[in-house]
Amino acid sequence: MRYFKSSILGLFAFLLPLSILAQEANYGNQHLFDDFTYRQGNVYRTASGKPGPEYWQNAADYNLEVTLDEKNHTVSGDVTIHYTNNSPETLDFIWIYLEQNRFTENSRGTLTTSVLGSRYSGDVEGGFELSNISAKTETGTSSKHIITDTRMQLFLDKPLAAKGGKATIKMNFKFKVPVEGMDRMGRLETEAGTVYAIAQWYPRVAVFDDVVGWNTEPYLGAGEFYCEYGTFDVKITAAADQTVVCSGILQNPKDVLTKTQQDRFAEAEKSDKTVYIIKPDEVGKPVSQVKTNGTLTWHFKMENTRDVAWASSKAFIWDAARMNLGEGKSGVAQSVYPKESDGNGAWSRSTEYSKASVEFYSNTYYPYPYHNAINVAANVGGMEYPGVSFCHFQSKGEDLWGVTDHEFGHNWFPMIVGSNERRYPWMDEGFNTFINHYSTVAFNNGEYPSYTDKPRTLVRYLTFENREGIDTSPEVANARNLGYTAYYKPAAGLFMLREYILGPERFDNAFKSYIRHWAYKHPQPNDFFNHMENVAGEDLSYFWKGWFYGNGNIDMGITSVEPYQGNYLITVENNGQIPMPVELQVIYTDDTTENVRLPVEIWQRGNSWSHLLKTTKEVQRVVLDPNKMLADVNILNDTWNKL
C-alpha cells in the first residue's frame, strides 16, 4: 500500500507544473513568521496585551507656584511633589528630571547637537537654579542629591516602603526662558509684547516601571517624554496686563477676567461658533484688564494628567467655542494668538480646527478627558501637552489645520495612552499621524488632503540607501529620517494593517480596546502587539517583525497567468522581505471583474505561489493590489495583460 501510494503521488507530481511542486516542497520562509521578541505575559502585563492582575504604576501630584518676570524673562517659584510608591519594591532614592538644564553650554543635548544646528537646537544661557531641596518621608527628611545633566538623584533618609509608601519632595527653582527652546517652548517677540510658551518648566519625577525600573534617559533633543500621572495645582503670577492660559481649568476667573470676559466665556461654552474673549481691537487696552498695574495670580487645576504647560502674553487675542465630546459631555476649544497671526485664512480658524479635531477623536476613539483644548500661537513649529498645544504663529490654512490636528491628536497618544516617547516615538507620533488621516478626511467635507492612505508615496524613502528602521532611537536617527521612522512609516503600517490586512471592523475593535485598556497607563510595544493580535484574532508576527522591527520592503508581483485544464493558474511571487496577503483583481474580456484574496501563509512555503482560478471566462488582465494599499517598492510587476 505504501509503495502504491507513493507511485500514484509520483505520477501526479509529474503532471503538475513545476511552480506548484516548488510551493509544496519549500518551507524556507518560516523564519519570517516566527516570534521576534519575548512576548509572554506575566502578572503585570498579560499575554493578551492587557494590564495584568498585579499591574502597578507610581503616582505624582504637583503643587506649583511660580512668577513670570517679563523684564528678565525668568520663571521662578517652588514645587511640592506628593509621590506614591505603588511598586512592589522599596526605593532608596527618587530620580527627578531637570529638563531646563538642557539649555546650558555643557549639557549632553548641547554637546550632541551638530554645529549646523537642527530643529532641536536650543539656547545655552539657561538651566535651573535650585535651592531648599528636600525629600520627606514618614521617618525623616533628606536633602542629599546628585545632579547629572538633566537628572537629579534624590536620596531618601530610609527606603520608601513598597505598595503605598509616600514621600513629599520640595524645592525652589528658577530659570531663564529660552528664545529657542528646542521647538518645544520658547519666547516670541511681537509688536504688542512677548509671547511666552512654557513647557518642561518644573522639576518632575521620572517613571519607575516594571520593565526597566527607573527610566533615566537624558533629555537630549529628539526624544520626548515619559511621565507619571497625577493631579496638578498650578498658580502663576504675572503682570496684570498679561493673559495666561494653562492646562486644566481656571479656578479663579472672577479674580483675573473682566466681567465682560467672563460673560463672553460663558457664551462660548454654549456656542458652536467662535466667540471672542479678547477682541483684536482690545489687545493691550485697559478694557481687557482687570486692573492696570501690579500683578495677578492665575490658578489652574488638572486631574489625572501626566503634565501641564502654559503660555502668557499681553499680545493675545483670545477666542473660544464649545466642543461636543459625546455622551452629553462638552468642553471649550480656545485659541490665543497675536495680531500677526490674525486673519480668516490663519489663526481666526484655529478654534474651529481645534474643536473639530478634538470632537472627532473623542467620538471615534476615546472620550476626551479634559475640559479645555487651548491652541497657542508661538515660535514653536508644533508641540503638544495635555489640553494645550503650541503651534507656529505664521501657520495658515492647510498647514495650520495639519499642525493643530496633529498636536491635539497627541492628547490620545501619549497623553491618555501613556507610552514612553523617549524610547518609542512611533507609539505616539506614528499612532497620531495615523488617526490624523481619518480626522482630516472627516473635516469640513475633506477641505484638506491627506496622503496617509497612499503608502506608495513612501517608496522613495523605503528604497533610500541610508534609510533607518522604525525602531531606531530618535536620538541617533538621521535628522532627515526621523519623520519617516517616527511618523510616516508607522502610520502607513497601521493604515495597511487596518485597510488591507485586518479590515476596518477587526482593526477598530482591537485598536479601541487597546486605548481603553491602557488609558492613563504605560504600555510597551509588546503590549500593543499582543493586544492587537488577541482582539483581532490574527498572528501578525511577520508584520511587526518586517515593518516595525526591520528595514526590508514589500515587493510582490505577478509572474504569469496561464491556461490550465480549462481554468487558469495565476502565479505570484514575493521578492521582498515582508510577506503580505495578496489581493488580485481579475478583469475578464467581457469587462466583468472578480477579486481574489490569498492569505499571507502562502509565503511560508517559499517565494512563489500558483493559484487555481476556476472560471469559464477568458482573462484579459490581472492586477495585484488594485486599490494601491501597499507600499510595494516595485509596481512594474503588479499587472499582467493578455497579449
XYZ file of C-alpha atoms in Angstrom:
643
model
C 0.000 0.000 0.000
C 2.765 2.368 0.894
C 4.568 1.698 -2.417
C 1.380 2.028 -4.449
C 0.505 5.322 -2.802
C 3.963 6.698 -3.430
C 3.795 5.672 -7.058
C 0.475 7.431 -7.611
C 1.803 10.585 -5.931
C 4.885 10.447 -8.087
C 2.789 10.222 -11.259
C 0.556 13.058 -10.046
C 3.598 15.187 -9.301
C 4.930 14.573 -12.770
C 1.758 16.072 -14.258
C 1.806 19.250 -12.128
C 3.559 22.478 -13.141
C 6.967 22.967 -11.540
C 5.739 26.098 -9.710
C 3.226 24.014 -7.762
C 5.828 21.376 -6.953
C 8.098 24.078 -5.585
C 5.456 25.555 -3.325
C 4.632 22.130 -1.872
C 8.243 21.329 -1.046
C 9.748 24.577 0.235
C 9.277 25.784 3.822
C 12.266 28.130 3.822
C 10.356 31.288 4.754
C 9.087 30.171 8.140
C 11.627 32.431 9.866
C 9.683 35.433 8.573
C 6.661 34.307 10.596
C 8.348 33.354 13.876
C 8.056 35.447 17.045
C 10.756 38.088 17.254
C 10.664 39.227 20.896
C 9.885 37.704 24.268
C 6.157 38.375 24.255
C 4.946 36.084 27.025
C 2.802 37.610 29.729
C 3.240 37.935 33.493
C 1.267 39.235 36.456
C 1.989 42.836 35.410
C 1.345 42.587 31.656
C -0.703 39.734 30.269
C -0.077 37.722 27.130
C -3.338 39.141 25.774
C -1.848 42.629 25.918
C -3.785 43.955 28.898
C -2.534 45.289 32.218
C -2.119 42.230 34.454
C -3.855 41.494 37.762
C -0.885 42.979 39.647
C -0.167 45.849 37.270
C 1.054 48.928 39.109
C 2.422 52.372 38.423
C 3.609 55.090 40.711
C 1.873 58.442 41.069
C 2.951 62.048 41.458
C 0.758 65.011 42.437
C 2.171 68.514 41.991
C 1.620 71.871 43.651
C 3.340 74.597 41.648
C 3.536 78.319 42.415
C 5.593 80.471 40.058
C 6.084 84.069 38.972
C 6.828 85.272 35.452
C 9.339 88.141 35.322
C 8.982 89.812 31.910
C 11.909 92.160 32.402
C 14.407 89.346 32.910
C 12.455 86.632 31.056
C 12.561 84.323 34.055
C 10.187 81.934 35.780
C 10.760 81.341 39.482
C 8.871 79.612 42.252
C 8.528 76.372 44.108
C 7.221 72.864 43.591
C 5.839 70.323 46.037
C 5.571 66.766 44.737
C 3.497 64.193 46.595
C 4.968 60.908 45.386
C 3.417 57.484 45.956
C 5.411 54.287 45.510
C 2.886 51.688 44.356
C 5.591 49.294 43.186
C 6.417 46.003 44.944
C 9.931 47.339 45.638
C 11.270 49.648 48.289
C 13.017 52.709 46.858
C 16.282 54.116 48.201
C 16.083 57.222 46.026
C 13.868 59.021 43.551
C 15.020 60.268 40.165
C 13.908 63.763 39.154
C 14.056 65.263 35.680
C 15.506 68.779 35.363
C 14.831 69.364 31.692
C 15.654 73.083 31.686
C 19.261 72.004 32.247
C 19.291 71.126 28.555
C 19.746 74.856 27.883
C 23.338 75.134 29.073
C 26.639 75.115 27.200
C 27.792 71.796 28.623
C 24.571 69.811 28.606
C 24.590 66.482 26.834
C 21.946 67.805 24.480
C 24.054 70.827 23.530
C 27.201 68.751 23.075
C 25.426 66.192 20.884
C 23.817 68.766 18.573
C 25.523 69.297 15.228
C 27.314 72.605 14.759
C 24.967 73.072 11.799
C 22.046 73.014 14.221
C 18.721 71.230 13.928
C 15.092 71.510 14.907
C 16.225 70.562 18.406
C 18.782 73.312 18.842
C 18.362 75.354 21.986
C 19.715 78.372 23.814
C 22.622 77.838 26.205
C 22.076 80.639 28.734
C 19.505 78.823 30.832
C 19.282 75.917 33.228
C 17.732 75.511 36.654
C 18.812 77.369 39.756
C 17.676 75.117 42.618
C 17.517 75.627 46.353
C 15.897 74.214 49.507
C 15.791 70.682 48.097
C 14.232 68.108 50.403
C 12.522 64.737 50.418
C 10.380 63.973 53.453
C 9.056 60.527 54.370
C 7.353 59.154 57.464
C 10.756 58.530 59.016
C 12.583 61.749 58.282
C 13.857 64.315 55.768
C 16.822 64.153 53.417
C 18.407 66.778 51.173
C 21.162 64.573 49.763
C 21.181 64.635 45.985
C 23.341 64.328 42.880
C 22.618 66.365 39.747
C 23.812 64.936 36.444
C 22.852 66.963 33.388
C 19.041 66.847 33.107
C 18.537 64.479 36.051
C 18.735 64.582 39.809
C 19.073 61.549 42.075
C 17.364 62.493 45.324
C 18.200 60.146 48.176
C 15.753 59.286 50.973
C 16.526 59.032 54.664
C 15.326 55.404 54.625
C 13.963 53.200 51.829
C 10.463 54.209 50.784
C 8.011 51.410 51.539
C 6.594 49.322 48.715
C 2.890 49.270 47.824
C 1.882 52.671 49.111
C 4.913 54.406 50.629
C 4.724 58.189 50.327
C 7.309 60.946 50.027
C 6.965 64.722 49.804
C 9.576 66.422 47.644
C 10.075 70.167 47.755
C 12.398 72.665 46.130
C 12.618 76.198 44.830
C 13.563 76.692 41.195
C 14.310 79.448 38.735
C 15.241 79.529 35.053
C 15.548 81.907 32.150
C 13.009 81.224 29.419
C 14.957 80.440 26.239
C 14.103 82.134 22.961
C 14.805 78.888 21.142
C 13.566 76.039 23.313
C 14.245 73.077 21.008
C 10.963 73.706 19.180
C 9.049 72.682 22.307
C 8.888 76.006 24.177
C 10.336 79.487 23.953
C 9.523 83.138 23.632
C 8.409 85.202 20.654
C 8.657 88.970 20.292
C 5.586 90.558 18.700
C 4.543 94.154 18.217
C 2.268 94.093 21.260
C 4.541 92.098 23.554
C 6.379 88.847 24.185
C 4.619 85.516 23.832
C 5.896 83.035 26.422
C 5.291 79.345 25.681
C 6.329 77.484 28.815
C 6.987 73.735 28.980
C 9.449 71.332 30.619
C 9.380 74.031 33.247
C 9.352 72.309 36.638
C 11.351 69.504 38.277
C 9.351 66.294 37.834
C 9.762 62.684 38.818
C 10.985 60.098 36.353
C 8.921 56.974 35.717
C 9.748 53.863 37.708
C 8.143 50.891 35.953
C 8.143 47.089 35.840
C 10.127 46.971 32.586
C 13.422 48.794 33.218
C 12.958 50.211 36.720
C 13.947 53.894 36.672
C 13.690 55.484 33.234
C 16.543 57.963 33.306
C 17.452 58.618 29.670
C 18.831 62.176 29.477
C 16.869 64.886 27.694
C 18.904 65.408 24.528
C 16.527 66.681 21.890
C 14.522 64.444 19.585
C 13.397 62.050 22.339
C 10.308 63.377 24.063
C 8.793 62.383 27.395
C 7.582 59.646 29.732
C 5.644 60.842 32.770
C 3.661 59.605 35.741
C 0.027 60.618 36.188
C -1.366 62.778 38.956
C -3.186 65.965 39.930
C -1.638 69.375 39.228
C -2.477 72.502 41.190
C -0.812 75.475 39.483
C -0.635 79.152 40.440
C 1.020 81.564 38.013
C 1.651 85.182 38.979
C 2.242 87.642 36.146
C 1.842 91.322 35.400
C -1.773 92.444 35.363
C -1.686 93.124 31.616
C -0.771 89.515 30.860
C -3.267 86.896 29.667
C -2.330 83.444 30.991
C -3.645 80.129 29.690
C -2.710 76.750 31.103
C -3.555 73.070 31.028
C -6.518 72.467 33.286
C -9.454 74.546 34.454
C -9.153 78.137 35.634
C -10.186 78.165 39.289
C -10.495 81.916 39.870
C -11.982 83.557 36.755
C -13.546 86.360 38.762
C -10.108 87.418 40.002
C -8.366 87.552 36.619
C -11.065 88.130 33.974
C -13.183 91.204 33.495
C -16.949 90.827 33.796
C -17.223 91.133 30.014
C -14.656 88.359 29.519
C -16.471 86.128 31.976
C -19.738 86.681 30.114
C -18.109 86.007 26.756
C -16.530 82.813 28.062
C -19.919 81.648 29.337
C -21.328 82.367 25.879
C -18.520 80.436 24.217
C -19.230 77.398 26.414
C -22.644 77.194 24.729
C -21.693 78.216 21.199
C -20.604 76.087 18.240
C -19.402 79.294 16.603
C -16.212 81.013 17.702
C -16.701 83.763 20.289
C -14.088 86.403 21.154
C -12.965 86.589 24.785
C -10.472 89.348 23.936
C -11.148 91.035 20.600
C -8.315 92.169 18.310
C -9.035 95.856 18.963
C -8.989 95.287 22.749
C -5.460 93.865 22.960
C -3.226 95.920 25.252
C -6.006 98.286 26.276
C -7.402 98.822 29.794
C -10.767 97.382 28.695
C -9.129 93.950 28.528
C -7.588 94.116 32.014
C -8.981 93.578 35.497
C -6.506 96.172 36.741
C -3.925 98.351 35.015
C -0.917 97.762 37.267
C 0.541 95.295 39.698
C 0.178 91.546 39.271
C -2.496 88.870 39.102
C -2.292 85.234 40.127
C -3.976 82.735 37.813
C -4.971 79.477 39.482
C -5.448 76.265 37.450
C -6.144 72.671 38.358
C -5.967 69.485 36.297
C -6.595 65.903 37.360
C -5.283 62.593 36.058
C -2.743 64.178 33.753
C 0.917 63.495 33.063
C 1.987 67.091 32.532
C 0.898 70.728 32.305
C 2.089 73.598 30.104
C 1.159 77.259 29.928
C 1.513 80.465 27.951
C 1.397 84.135 28.786
C 1.371 87.388 26.834
C -0.151 90.838 26.772
C -0.407 90.442 22.984
C -3.043 87.707 22.973
C -6.258 87.820 21.028
C -8.403 85.145 22.710
C -11.370 83.268 21.296
C -13.269 80.079 22.136
C -16.149 77.754 21.225
C -17.938 74.734 22.683
C -16.645 71.232 22.000
C -19.259 68.479 21.791
C -17.453 65.457 23.192
C -20.196 62.827 23.111
C -22.218 61.174 25.868
C -23.609 64.595 26.806
C -20.186 65.963 27.726
C -18.872 69.270 26.438
C -15.685 71.309 26.730
C -14.178 74.524 25.411
C -11.803 74.873 22.462
C -9.721 78.043 22.773
C -7.056 79.919 20.845
C -4.678 82.689 21.863
C -2.585 84.480 19.258
C -1.009 87.876 18.478
C -2.324 90.167 15.763
C 0.493 88.956 13.483
C -1.370 85.636 13.368
C -4.859 87.036 12.903
C -6.815 86.566 9.712
C -9.513 84.451 8.102
C -7.025 82.189 6.384
C -4.941 81.940 9.523
C -5.468 81.809 13.289
C -9.024 83.105 13.295
C -9.873 79.495 12.261
C -7.703 77.914 14.952
C -10.579 77.346 17.374
C -12.673 75.855 14.569
C -9.805 73.465 13.798
C -9.194 72.586 17.448
C -12.869 71.950 18.070
C -13.251 69.676 15.032
C -10.100 67.728 15.823
C -10.886 67.020 19.472
C -14.531 66.232 18.726
C -13.553 63.692 16.067
C -11.095 61.803 18.267
C -13.372 61.964 21.284
C -16.295 60.475 19.405
C -14.261 57.997 17.344
C -11.644 56.553 19.694
C -11.956 57.504 23.362
C -13.694 60.347 25.257
C -11.612 63.479 25.650
C -10.970 63.715 29.393
C -10.180 67.412 29.786
C -12.445 70.449 29.772
C -10.197 72.702 27.696
C -8.249 72.392 24.457
C -6.119 75.526 24.001
C -4.098 76.350 20.888
C -1.276 78.841 21.407
C 0.407 80.754 18.580
C 4.113 80.751 19.399
C 7.553 80.383 17.842
C 7.181 76.604 18.179
C 6.587 74.617 14.998
C 4.242 72.246 16.789
C 4.307 70.692 20.243
C 1.702 69.008 22.384
C 0.842 68.968 26.068
C -2.303 67.810 27.872
C -5.026 70.245 26.882
C -2.543 72.722 25.366
C -0.783 72.877 22.007
C 1.904 75.252 20.778
C 1.752 75.849 17.005
C 3.674 78.243 14.818
C 2.260 81.748 14.752
C 2.768 82.022 10.975
C 0.892 78.831 10.083
C -2.113 79.268 7.816
C -4.754 77.233 6.021
C -3.869 73.615 5.355
C -0.653 73.905 7.358
C -2.454 75.297 10.412
C -5.116 72.601 10.215
C -2.451 69.909 9.922
C -0.337 71.022 12.865
C -3.365 71.792 15.057
C -4.948 68.433 14.311
C -1.679 66.625 14.911
C -0.884 68.286 18.227
C -4.383 67.797 19.639
C -4.365 64.207 18.432
C -1.472 63.720 20.823
C -3.940 64.024 23.680
C -4.753 60.388 22.871
C -1.170 59.302 22.218
C 0.655 59.765 24.603
C -1.433 61.881 26.991
C -4.204 59.317 27.529
C -2.256 56.222 26.459
C 0.962 56.996 28.294
C 3.678 55.333 26.239
C 7.388 56.079 26.526
C 8.054 58.691 23.833
C 11.761 58.884 24.538
C 12.280 55.207 23.693
C 9.414 54.531 21.281
C 8.390 57.688 19.416
C 6.436 55.631 16.875
C 3.957 54.709 19.632
C 2.836 58.318 19.833
C 3.940 60.076 16.647
C 3.094 57.183 14.348
C -0.216 56.346 16.017
C -1.171 60.010 15.996
C -0.220 60.525 12.343
C -2.405 57.508 11.566
C -5.517 58.876 13.291
C -4.818 62.323 11.794
C -5.605 60.838 8.391
C -9.166 59.947 9.358
C -9.725 63.251 11.113
C -8.531 65.166 8.059
C -10.789 63.174 5.730
C -13.736 63.949 8.012
C -13.019 67.669 8.471
C -15.310 70.028 6.584
C -16.149 67.519 3.832
C -12.486 66.884 3.059
C -11.377 70.518 2.806
C -7.738 69.488 3.155
C -5.942 66.479 1.627
C -4.349 63.538 3.400
C -1.741 61.206 1.946
C -1.513 58.548 4.639
C -3.830 56.395 2.524
C -1.163 56.309 -0.195
C 1.654 54.200 1.292
C 3.393 54.084 -2.078
C 4.416 57.692 -1.558
C 6.976 56.271 0.895
C 8.756 54.178 -1.743
C 11.466 56.744 -2.338
C 12.399 56.601 1.345
C 11.945 52.845 1.593
C 14.485 52.353 -1.190
C 16.842 55.045 0.124
C 20.273 53.559 0.789
C 20.589 55.288 4.173
C 17.071 54.604 5.404
C 16.599 53.597 9.029
C 14.021 51.385 10.717
C 11.116 52.414 12.914
C 12.922 51.017 15.951
C 15.837 53.456 15.529
C 16.339 55.607 18.622
C 15.154 59.169 17.972
C 18.400 60.489 19.398
C 20.558 58.725 16.798
C 18.194 58.731 13.806
C 19.419 60.880 10.950
C 17.516 64.182 11.025
C 16.201 63.580 7.504
C 14.955 60.125 8.512
C 13.186 60.894 11.796
C 9.975 61.986 10.092
C 9.790 58.575 8.442
C 10.930 56.380 11.327
C 8.671 58.022 13.914
C 5.751 59.407 11.888
C 5.121 58.321 8.312
C 6.287 54.722 8.174
C 4.482 53.574 11.349
C 1.356 55.471 10.250
C 1.483 53.763 6.860
C 1.927 50.437 8.649
C -1.207 50.967 10.715
C -3.091 52.053 7.602
C -2.103 48.851 5.782
C -2.994 46.820 8.862
C -6.469 48.387 9.023
C -7.371 48.691 5.383
C -5.529 45.741 3.830
C -4.638 43.042 6.369
C -7.371 43.016 9.034
C -10.131 45.175 7.624
C -11.658 48.186 9.410
C -14.002 46.279 11.732
C -11.427 43.902 13.183
C -8.768 46.597 13.400
C -11.038 49.145 15.065
C -12.214 46.634 17.651
C -8.622 45.892 18.604
C -7.316 49.459 18.405
C -10.090 50.950 20.524
C -9.726 48.121 23.018
C -6.003 48.892 23.283
C -6.757 52.554 24.028
C -9.432 51.647 26.572
C -7.293 49.152 28.497
C -4.161 51.312 28.529
C -5.743 54.699 29.209
C -3.662 56.501 31.864
C -1.215 53.590 31.982
C 2.184 52.760 30.497
C 2.039 50.283 27.587
C 5.138 48.846 25.942
C 5.433 47.793 22.270
C 4.729 44.146 23.100
C 1.539 45.136 24.911
C 0.321 46.737 21.702
C 1.372 43.795 19.535
C -0.191 41.221 21.851
C -3.436 43.111 22.296
C -3.968 43.760 18.595
C -3.403 40.063 17.866
C -5.638 38.789 20.638
C -8.603 41.027 19.864
C -8.274 40.744 16.077
C -7.537 37.008 16.249
C -4.532 37.113 13.946
C -0.861 36.200 14.315
C 0.874 39.294 12.973
C 4.454 38.470 13.898
C 5.504 38.643 10.251
C 4.183 42.191 10.023
C 5.550 43.544 13.311
C 8.915 41.982 12.546
C 9.093 43.131 8.953
C 7.590 46.611 9.086
C 8.196 47.825 12.644
C 11.403 45.984 13.544
C 13.070 45.526 10.189
C 14.356 47.531 7.289
C 13.180 45.308 4.456
C 10.445 46.020 1.952
C 7.258 44.740 0.371
C 7.751 43.606 -3.204
C 5.185 41.242 -4.685
C 4.370 40.696 -8.316
C 2.563 38.568 -10.875
C 4.836 36.063 -12.609
C 2.401 34.532 -15.078
C -1.230 33.829 -15.903
C -1.582 30.566 -17.833
C -4.485 28.428 -19.072
C -4.697 25.214 -17.059
C -7.202 22.400 -17.622
C -9.950 24.792 -18.685
C -9.136 27.240 -15.895
C -6.180 29.497 -15.153
C -3.081 29.315 -12.976
C -2.091 32.717 -11.610
C 1.450 32.632 -10.257
C 2.548 35.373 -7.873
C 5.990 35.989 -6.446
C 7.418 37.577 -3.323
C 10.688 39.372 -3.998
C 10.656 41.387 -0.771
C 11.457 40.733 2.866
C 7.962 41.381 4.236
C 5.298 38.818 3.314
C 1.777 40.126 2.883
C -1.631 38.757 1.925
C -2.312 39.008 -1.789
C -5.224 40.926 -3.309
C -5.846 40.306 -7.008
C -8.374 41.791 -9.344
C -9.168 39.689 -12.391
C -10.652 41.522 -15.388
C -12.285 39.332 -17.995
C -12.689 40.032 -21.702
C -16.374 40.784 -21.105
C -15.314 43.608 -18.724
C -16.595 41.808 -15.642
C -14.257 41.559 -12.655
C -13.524 39.144 -9.853
C -11.479 39.722 -6.714
C -9.200 37.048 -5.298
C -7.609 37.174 -1.831
C -4.789 34.826 -0.887
C -3.683 34.563 2.763
C -0.215 35.539 3.887
C 0.536 31.901 4.754
C 1.186 31.133 1.086
C 4.632 32.661 1.594
C 5.568 30.264 4.373
C 6.304 27.723 1.651
C 8.555 29.918 -0.427
C 8.567 32.956 -2.660
C 6.307 31.682 -5.431
C 2.688 30.558 -5.337
C 0.277 29.400 -8.028
C -3.422 29.923 -7.511
C -6.023 27.953 -9.446
C -8.628 30.382 -10.772
C -11.745 28.439 -11.637
C -13.607 30.200 -14.401
C -15.215 29.633 -17.769
C -14.389 33.184 -18.868
C -11.325 34.458 -20.666
C -8.912 36.525 -18.575
C -7.901 39.864 -20.067
C -5.979 41.422 -17.184
C -4.865 40.700 -13.601
C -3.852 43.441 -11.151
C -2.136 42.896 -7.809
C -3.149 45.314 -5.030
C -5.736 47.034 -7.241
C -6.590 49.648 -4.587
C -2.921 50.634 -4.159
C -2.969 49.895 -0.418
C 0.573 48.539 -0.138
C 3.929 50.283 -0.029
C 5.139 47.943 -2.754
C 8.551 49.160 -3.899
C 8.187 47.775 -7.428
C 4.898 48.383 -9.220
C 6.194 47.287 -12.621
C 5.323 43.636 -11.961
C 1.914 44.271 -10.378
C -0.093 43.937 -13.595
C -0.471 41.141 -16.177
C -2.101 41.863 -19.527
C -3.134 39.407 -22.194
C -1.001 39.899 -25.258
